[in-house]
Coordinates of C-alpha atoms in Angstrom, one line a residue:
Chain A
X1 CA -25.2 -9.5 52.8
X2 CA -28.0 -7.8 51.0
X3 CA -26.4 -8.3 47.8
X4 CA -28.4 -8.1 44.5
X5 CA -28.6 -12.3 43.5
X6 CA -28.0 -11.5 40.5
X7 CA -24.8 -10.4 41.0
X8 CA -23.7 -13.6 43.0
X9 CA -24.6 -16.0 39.8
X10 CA -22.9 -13.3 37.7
X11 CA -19.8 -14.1 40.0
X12 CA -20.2 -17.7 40.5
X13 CA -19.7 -18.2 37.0
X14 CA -16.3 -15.9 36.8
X15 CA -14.8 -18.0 40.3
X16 CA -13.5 -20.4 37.6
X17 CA -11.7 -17.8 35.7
X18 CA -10.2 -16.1 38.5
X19 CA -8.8 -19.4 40.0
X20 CA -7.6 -20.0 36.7
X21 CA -6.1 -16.6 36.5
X22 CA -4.4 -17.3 39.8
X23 CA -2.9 -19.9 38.7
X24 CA -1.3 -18.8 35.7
X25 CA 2.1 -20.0 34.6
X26 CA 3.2 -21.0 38.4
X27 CA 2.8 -23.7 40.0
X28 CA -0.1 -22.4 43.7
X29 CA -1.1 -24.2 46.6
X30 CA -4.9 -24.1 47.5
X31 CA -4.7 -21.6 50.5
X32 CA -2.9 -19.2 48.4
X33 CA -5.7 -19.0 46.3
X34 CA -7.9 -18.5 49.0
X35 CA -5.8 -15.7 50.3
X36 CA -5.9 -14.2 46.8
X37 CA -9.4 -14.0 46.5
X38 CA -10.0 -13.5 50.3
X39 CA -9.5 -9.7 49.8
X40 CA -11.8 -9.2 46.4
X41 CA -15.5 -9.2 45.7
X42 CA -14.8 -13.1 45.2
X43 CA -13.9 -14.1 48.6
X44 CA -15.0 -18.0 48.5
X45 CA -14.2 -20.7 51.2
X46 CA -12.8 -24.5 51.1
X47 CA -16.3 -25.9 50.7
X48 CA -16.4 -24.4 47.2
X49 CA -12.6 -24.1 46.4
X50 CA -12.1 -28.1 46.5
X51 CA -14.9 -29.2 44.3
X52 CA -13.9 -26.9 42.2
X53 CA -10.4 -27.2 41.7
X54 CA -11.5 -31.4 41.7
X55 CA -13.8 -30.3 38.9
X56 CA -10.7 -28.4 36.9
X57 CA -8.7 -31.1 37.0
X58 CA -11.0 -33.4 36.0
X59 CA -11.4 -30.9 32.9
X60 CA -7.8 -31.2 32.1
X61 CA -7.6 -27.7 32.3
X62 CA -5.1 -27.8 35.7
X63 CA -3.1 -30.6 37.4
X64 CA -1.4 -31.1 40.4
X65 CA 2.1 -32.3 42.4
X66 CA 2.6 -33.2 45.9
X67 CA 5.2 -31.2 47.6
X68 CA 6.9 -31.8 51.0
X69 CA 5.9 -28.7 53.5
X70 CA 8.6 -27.6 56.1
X71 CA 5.4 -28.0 58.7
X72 CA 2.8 -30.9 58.3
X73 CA 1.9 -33.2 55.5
X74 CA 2.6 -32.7 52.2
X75 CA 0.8 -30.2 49.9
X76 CA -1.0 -30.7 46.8
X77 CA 0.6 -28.0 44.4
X78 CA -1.6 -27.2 41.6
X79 CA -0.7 -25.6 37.8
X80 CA -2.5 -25.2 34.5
X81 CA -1.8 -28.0 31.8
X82 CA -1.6 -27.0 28.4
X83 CA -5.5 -26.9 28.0
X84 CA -6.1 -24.5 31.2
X85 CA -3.9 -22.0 29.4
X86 CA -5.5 -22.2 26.6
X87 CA -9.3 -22.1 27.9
X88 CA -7.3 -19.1 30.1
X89 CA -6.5 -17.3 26.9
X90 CA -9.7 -18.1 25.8
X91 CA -11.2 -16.4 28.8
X92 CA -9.9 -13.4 28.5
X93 CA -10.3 -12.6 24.8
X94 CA -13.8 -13.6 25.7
X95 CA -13.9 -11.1 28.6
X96 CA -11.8 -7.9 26.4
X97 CA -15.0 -8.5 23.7
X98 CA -17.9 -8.5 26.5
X99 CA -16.7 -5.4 27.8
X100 CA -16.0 -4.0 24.6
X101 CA -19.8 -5.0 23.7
X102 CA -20.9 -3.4 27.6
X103 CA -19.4 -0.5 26.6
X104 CA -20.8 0.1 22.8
X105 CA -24.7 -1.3 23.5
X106 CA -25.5 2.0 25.5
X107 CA -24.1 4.7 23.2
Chain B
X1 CA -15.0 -34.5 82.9
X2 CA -15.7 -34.6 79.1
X3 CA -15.2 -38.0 77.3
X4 CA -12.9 -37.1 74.9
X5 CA -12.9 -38.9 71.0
X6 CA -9.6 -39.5 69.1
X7 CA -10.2 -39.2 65.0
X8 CA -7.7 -39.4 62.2
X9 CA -8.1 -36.2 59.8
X10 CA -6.3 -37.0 56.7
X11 CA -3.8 -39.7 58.2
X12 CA -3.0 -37.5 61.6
X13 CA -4.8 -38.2 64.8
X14 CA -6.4 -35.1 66.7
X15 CA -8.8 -35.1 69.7
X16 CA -12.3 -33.7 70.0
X17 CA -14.4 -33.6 72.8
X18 CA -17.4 -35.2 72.4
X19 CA -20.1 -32.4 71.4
X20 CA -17.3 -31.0 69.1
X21 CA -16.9 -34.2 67.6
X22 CA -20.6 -34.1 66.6
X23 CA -20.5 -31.0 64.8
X24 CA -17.3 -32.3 62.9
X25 CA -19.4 -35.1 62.2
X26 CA -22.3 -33.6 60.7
X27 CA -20.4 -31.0 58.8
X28 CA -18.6 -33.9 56.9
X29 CA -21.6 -36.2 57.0
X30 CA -23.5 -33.4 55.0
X31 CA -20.4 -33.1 52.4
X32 CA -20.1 -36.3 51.8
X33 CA -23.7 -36.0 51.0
X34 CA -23.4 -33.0 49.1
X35 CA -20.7 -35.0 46.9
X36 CA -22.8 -37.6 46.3
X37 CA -22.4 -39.0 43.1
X38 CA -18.8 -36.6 42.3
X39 CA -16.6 -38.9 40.9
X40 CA -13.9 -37.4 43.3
X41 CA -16.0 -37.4 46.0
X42 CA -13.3 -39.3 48.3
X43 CA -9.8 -36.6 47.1
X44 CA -12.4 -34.1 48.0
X45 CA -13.2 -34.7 51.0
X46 CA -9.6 -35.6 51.8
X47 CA -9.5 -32.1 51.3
X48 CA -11.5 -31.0 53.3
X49 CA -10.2 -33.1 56.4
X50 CA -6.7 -31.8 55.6
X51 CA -7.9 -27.8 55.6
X52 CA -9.8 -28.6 58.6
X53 CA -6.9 -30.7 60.3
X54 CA -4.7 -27.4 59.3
X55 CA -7.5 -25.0 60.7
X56 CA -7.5 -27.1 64.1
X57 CA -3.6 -27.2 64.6
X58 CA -4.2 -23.1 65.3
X59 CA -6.3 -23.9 68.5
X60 CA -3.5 -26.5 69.4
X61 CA -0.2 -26.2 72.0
X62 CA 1.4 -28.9 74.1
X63 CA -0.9 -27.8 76.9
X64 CA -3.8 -27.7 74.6
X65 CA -4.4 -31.1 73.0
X66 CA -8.5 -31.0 72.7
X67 CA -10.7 -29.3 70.0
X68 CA -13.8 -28.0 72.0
X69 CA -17.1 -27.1 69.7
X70 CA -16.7 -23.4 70.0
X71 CA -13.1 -24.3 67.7
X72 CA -14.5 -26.6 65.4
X73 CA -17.5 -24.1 64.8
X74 CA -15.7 -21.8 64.1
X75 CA -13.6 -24.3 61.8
X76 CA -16.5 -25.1 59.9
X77 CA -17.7 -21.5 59.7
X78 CA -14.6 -20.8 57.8
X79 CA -15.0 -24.0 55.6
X80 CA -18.6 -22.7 54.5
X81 CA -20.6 -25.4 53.2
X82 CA -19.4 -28.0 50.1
X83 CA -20.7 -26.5 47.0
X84 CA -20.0 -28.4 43.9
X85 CA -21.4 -25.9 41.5
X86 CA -24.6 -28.1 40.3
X87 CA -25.0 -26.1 37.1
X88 CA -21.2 -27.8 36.0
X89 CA -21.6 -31.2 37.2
X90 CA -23.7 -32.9 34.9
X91 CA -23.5 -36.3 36.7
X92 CA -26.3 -34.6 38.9
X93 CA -28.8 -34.1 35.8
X94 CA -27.5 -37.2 33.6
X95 CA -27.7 -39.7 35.8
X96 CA -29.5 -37.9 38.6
X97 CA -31.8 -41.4 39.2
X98 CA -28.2 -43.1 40.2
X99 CA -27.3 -39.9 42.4
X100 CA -30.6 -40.8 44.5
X101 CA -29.9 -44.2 45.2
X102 CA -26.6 -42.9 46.3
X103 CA -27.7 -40.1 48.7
X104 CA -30.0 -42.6 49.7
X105 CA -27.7 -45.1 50.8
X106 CA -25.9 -42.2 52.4
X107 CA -28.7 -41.7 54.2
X108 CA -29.4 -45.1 55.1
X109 CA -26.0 -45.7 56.0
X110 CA -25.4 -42.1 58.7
X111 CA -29.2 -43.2 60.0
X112 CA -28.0 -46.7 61.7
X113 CA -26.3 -45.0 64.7
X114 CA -28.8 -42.5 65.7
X115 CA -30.4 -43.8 69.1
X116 CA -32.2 -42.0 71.3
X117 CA -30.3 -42.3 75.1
X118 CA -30.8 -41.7 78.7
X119 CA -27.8 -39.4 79.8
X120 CA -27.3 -39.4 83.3
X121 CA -23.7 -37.3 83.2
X122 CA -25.6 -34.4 84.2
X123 CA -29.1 -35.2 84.6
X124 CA -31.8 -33.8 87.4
X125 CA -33.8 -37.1 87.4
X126 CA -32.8 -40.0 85.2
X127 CA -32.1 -38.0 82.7
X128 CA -34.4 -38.2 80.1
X129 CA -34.3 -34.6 79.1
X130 CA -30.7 -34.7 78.6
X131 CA -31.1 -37.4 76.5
X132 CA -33.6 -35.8 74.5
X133 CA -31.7 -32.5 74.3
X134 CA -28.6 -34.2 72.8
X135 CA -31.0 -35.9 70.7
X136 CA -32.2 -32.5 69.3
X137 CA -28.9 -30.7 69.8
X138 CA -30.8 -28.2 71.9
X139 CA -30.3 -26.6 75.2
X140 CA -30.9 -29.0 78.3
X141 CA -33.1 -26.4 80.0
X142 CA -35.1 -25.6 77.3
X143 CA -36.4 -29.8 76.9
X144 CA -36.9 -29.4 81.1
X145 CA -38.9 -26.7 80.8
X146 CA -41.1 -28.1 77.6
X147 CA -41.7 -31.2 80.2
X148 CA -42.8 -28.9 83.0
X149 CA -45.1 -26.7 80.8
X150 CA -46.5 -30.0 79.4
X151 CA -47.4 -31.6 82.6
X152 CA -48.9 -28.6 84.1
X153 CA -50.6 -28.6 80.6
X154 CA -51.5 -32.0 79.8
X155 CA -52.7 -32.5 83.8
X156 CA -50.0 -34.8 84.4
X157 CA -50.0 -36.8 81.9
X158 CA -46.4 -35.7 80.8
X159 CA -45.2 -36.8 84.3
X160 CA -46.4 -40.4 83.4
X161 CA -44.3 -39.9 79.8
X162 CA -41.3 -39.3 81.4
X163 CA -41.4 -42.0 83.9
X164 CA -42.2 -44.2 81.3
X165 CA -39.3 -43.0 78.6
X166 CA -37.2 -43.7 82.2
X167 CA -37.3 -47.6 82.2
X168 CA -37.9 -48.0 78.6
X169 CA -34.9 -45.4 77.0
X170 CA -32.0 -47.1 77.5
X171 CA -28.6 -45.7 79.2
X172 CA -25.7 -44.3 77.2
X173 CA -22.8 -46.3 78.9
X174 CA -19.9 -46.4 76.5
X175 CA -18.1 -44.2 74.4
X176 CA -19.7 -45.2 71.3
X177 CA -23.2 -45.0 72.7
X178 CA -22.5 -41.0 73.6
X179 CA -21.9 -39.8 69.7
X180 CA -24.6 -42.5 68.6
X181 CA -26.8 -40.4 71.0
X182 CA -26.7 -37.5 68.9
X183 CA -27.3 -39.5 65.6
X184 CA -27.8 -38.3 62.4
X185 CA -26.8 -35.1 61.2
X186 CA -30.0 -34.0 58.4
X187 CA -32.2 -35.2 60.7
X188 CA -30.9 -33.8 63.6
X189 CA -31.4 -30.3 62.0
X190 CA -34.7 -30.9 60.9
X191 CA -35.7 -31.9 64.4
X192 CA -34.4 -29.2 65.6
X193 CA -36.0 -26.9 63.8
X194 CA -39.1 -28.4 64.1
X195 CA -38.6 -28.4 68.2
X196 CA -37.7 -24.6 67.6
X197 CA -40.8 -24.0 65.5
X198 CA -43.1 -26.3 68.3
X199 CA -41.1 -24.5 70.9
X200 CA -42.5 -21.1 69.5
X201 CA -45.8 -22.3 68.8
X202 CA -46.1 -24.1 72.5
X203 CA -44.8 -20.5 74.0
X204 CA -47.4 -18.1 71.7
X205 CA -50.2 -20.7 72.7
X206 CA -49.2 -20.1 76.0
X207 CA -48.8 -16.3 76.0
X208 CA -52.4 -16.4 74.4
X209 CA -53.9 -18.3 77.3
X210 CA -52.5 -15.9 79.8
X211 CA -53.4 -13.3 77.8
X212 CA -56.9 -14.6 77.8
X213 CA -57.5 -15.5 81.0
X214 CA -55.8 -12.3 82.3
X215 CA -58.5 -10.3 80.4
X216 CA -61.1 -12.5 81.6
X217 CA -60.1 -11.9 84.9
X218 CA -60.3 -8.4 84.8
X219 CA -63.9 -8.4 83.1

């Protein structure tokens, strides 16, 4: 928990990416993302999941269906539109030239 | 015997009893407020009530029907608290005068039930102290012994306070009158802290005096 700050805003800013990432072509159900990230530096909880994924959507970058669970209500199913994969794409190129550019500036 | 209080989470009806119904309570009551002003403020928090609903169903069996608070702590623990990511939502900074009015009404709106009660399921006396305590979400004990140390401090006079507080603060009779008892979630906190903070003050004041008259006596 004594975490440099700067680091968490550093992360904060890639949580979108990841969930993104997550994503990707299939079609993911909110606590599987969770589970994803559970195990990684970017471990993040409902509280900030929903307004996020809420946020996405609203983007047009993902989109969801509602599909029947064998046990309890039906789940919202979520997958990138045609937009998400894009600003996807974009993200990584982005991310290749910043390390690229981490990697140069010192030598 | 705990009064038990039926909600509907998302459409499906679950049990709580009543102090873990509080802390549900002020966990959504403070994301709703925290969405304040999202334009999906209502999926979101539909949500929510369906990933807590989900988390709950664990502590369920057909001879467990009840939520108790150590659950639905834990519940909320897991849920961490609603974060929108400020820095993304420009509704916040456009129109961040509409956003108040809203939060305000929010306010206005979770402040109506909060009453202060007598609670006598439990009580020494009238119970006054359990009243308060429930009030302030703190330990019973803690508000008995705060009246003691004030009456041996204020002579008495804390005595005539809490007979007083016993024919004016009304009785919590009914099922809605024992979650209106605890109120208000914000406010709840802050008064908590501030009984914690007058709580530490009351109990350094009071290790200074003894400290003082101790060395006086020994001069």
């Amino acid at each position: 928990m004594s975490e440099d700050p700067k680091l968490g805003a550093l992360r904060k800013g890639f949580l979108e990416f990841l969930v993104l990432r997550i994503i990707g072509g299939s079609t993911v159900y909110a606590a599987d993302i969770l589970k994803k990230l559970a195990t990684t530096d970017f471990a993040t909880q409902e509280g900030t999941l929903y307004p996020l994924l809420s946020r996405l959507r609203r983007e047009g970058l993902l989109d969801y269906q509602w599909q029947e669970s064998e046990a309890g209500p039906p789940r919202k199913y979520y997958r990138l539109t045609a937009a998400g994969e894009r600003q996807l794409r974009e993200f990584h190129a982005y991310w290749a030239r910043l390390n690229r550019t981490i990697d140069s500036i010192g030598s | 015997m705990r009064p038990v209080i039926s909600v509907s989470l998302n459409g499906r009806a679950y049990q709580f009893e009543d102090d873990a119904h509080a802390a549900l309570a002020i966990y959504l009551d403070s994301a709703e407020r925290a969405l304040a002003g999202n334009p999906d403020r209502g999926e979101i928090l539909a949500d929510l009530e369906q990933a807590i609903a989900d988390k709950c169903a664990r502590f369920l069996h057909p001879h467990k029907t009840v939520i108790v608070r150590s659950e639905i702590e834990q519940v909320v623990r897991e849920m961490g608290p609603v974060d929108c990511g400020a820095a993304n939502d420009t509704p916040r900074d456009s129109a961040s005068s509409g956003a108040g009015t809203a939060a305000g009404e929010a306010d206005g709106a979770a402040a109506a039930p909060k009453r202060l009660y007598q609670i006598s399921d439990g009580a020494l006396l009238s119970g006054v102290c359990k009243g308060i305590a429930v009030y302030l979400n703190v330990d019973v004990t803690l508000v008995r012994l705060l009246f003691v140390v004030a009456a041996v401090l204020t002579g008495g006079l804390a005595v005539l306070v809490y007979s007083v507080m016993m024919f004016i603060v009304p009785y919590a009779n009914t099922p809605e009158e024992h979650p209106a008892a605890r109120g208000l979630p914000f406010n709840v906190r802050v008064l908590v802290e501030q009984a914690k903070l007058k709580a530490a003050q009351l109990a350094e004041a009071a290790a200074r005096a003894g400290r003082t008259k101790g060395s006086r006596g020994r001069l």
